[in-house]
Amino acid sequence: AFLNGELEEEIYMDQPDGYVLEGQEGMVCKLLKSLYGRKQAPKQWHEKFDTTLTSAGFVVNEADKCVYYRYGGGEGVILCL
């Protein structure tokens, strides 16, 4: 669920085991997308999800930020994460 989340800041990581280039052991990798297991991944995923839902007309419940709702035409949708 957290693969390929959009990043708003620059994040660098050590070269993964098995991918360290000989003679360039001190080099780091710049992440272009968030990775599962990185501490920023859930935050990035939720921000992208929130942007997508609010652009589709959903409203965030103030009591629980993981609940979204949309009403219209006599019908409603409640979405809980």
XYZ file of C-alpha atoms in Angstrom:
81
model
C 0.000 0.000 0.000
C 2.892 2.363 0.640
C 4.900 1.791 -2.529
C 5.612 4.774 -4.761
C 4.226 7.463 -2.475
C 5.014 11.025 -3.515
C 7.778 12.793 -1.569
C 7.735 16.501 -0.782
C 11.236 16.625 0.678
C 14.639 15.243 -0.299
C 15.397 11.925 1.414
C 18.646 9.995 1.124
C 19.471 6.451 2.252
C 22.524 4.213 2.414
C 23.081 1.957 -0.560
C 21.124 -1.292 -0.047
C 23.112 -4.440 0.744
C 24.144 -6.118 -2.478
C 24.016 -2.869 -4.463
C 27.073 -1.130 -3.020
C 29.372 -0.118 -5.859
C 33.022 -1.038 -5.365
C 35.052 2.104 -4.763
C 31.884 4.109 -4.033
C 30.973 2.676 -0.647
C 30.406 6.164 0.796
C 27.769 7.088 -1.784
C 24.076 7.342 -0.871
C 20.843 6.944 -2.830
C 18.311 9.742 -3.282
C 14.750 8.462 -3.010
C 12.387 9.582 -5.751
C 9.366 7.831 -4.187
C 8.664 6.702 -0.629
C 9.408 3.094 0.226
C 7.488 0.586 2.318
C 9.195 0.295 5.682
C 10.506 3.862 5.714
C 9.039 6.006 8.486
C 7.636 8.606 6.071
C 5.719 6.057 3.950
C 2.403 6.001 5.891
C 2.330 9.802 6.095
C 2.999 10.196 2.370
C 0.389 7.572 1.509
C -2.251 9.256 3.697
C -1.519 12.706 2.253
C -1.907 11.381 -1.313
C -5.103 9.507 -0.357
C -6.497 12.605 1.382
C -5.781 14.816 -1.638
C -7.429 12.330 -3.985
C -10.585 11.962 -1.876
C -11.032 15.661 -1.166
C -10.637 16.454 -4.871
C -13.445 13.932 -5.491
C -15.746 15.882 -3.158
C -15.238 13.948 0.079
C -14.955 15.792 3.397
C -12.720 14.704 6.290
C -14.542 13.962 9.544
C -13.139 16.341 12.181
C -13.555 13.771 14.985
C -11.661 11.019 13.131
C -9.251 11.936 10.332
C -9.549 8.422 8.850
C -13.263 8.864 8.079
C -14.414 10.638 4.917
C -17.968 11.388 3.820
C -19.817 12.810 0.833
C -23.517 13.590 0.523
C -25.454 14.609 -2.546
C -28.654 13.893 -4.426
C -30.306 12.380 -1.360
C -27.556 9.762 -1.015
C -24.367 9.569 0.982
C -21.116 7.696 1.173
C -19.053 7.166 4.318
C -15.544 5.806 3.842
C -13.512 4.537 6.806
C -9.826 3.676 6.508
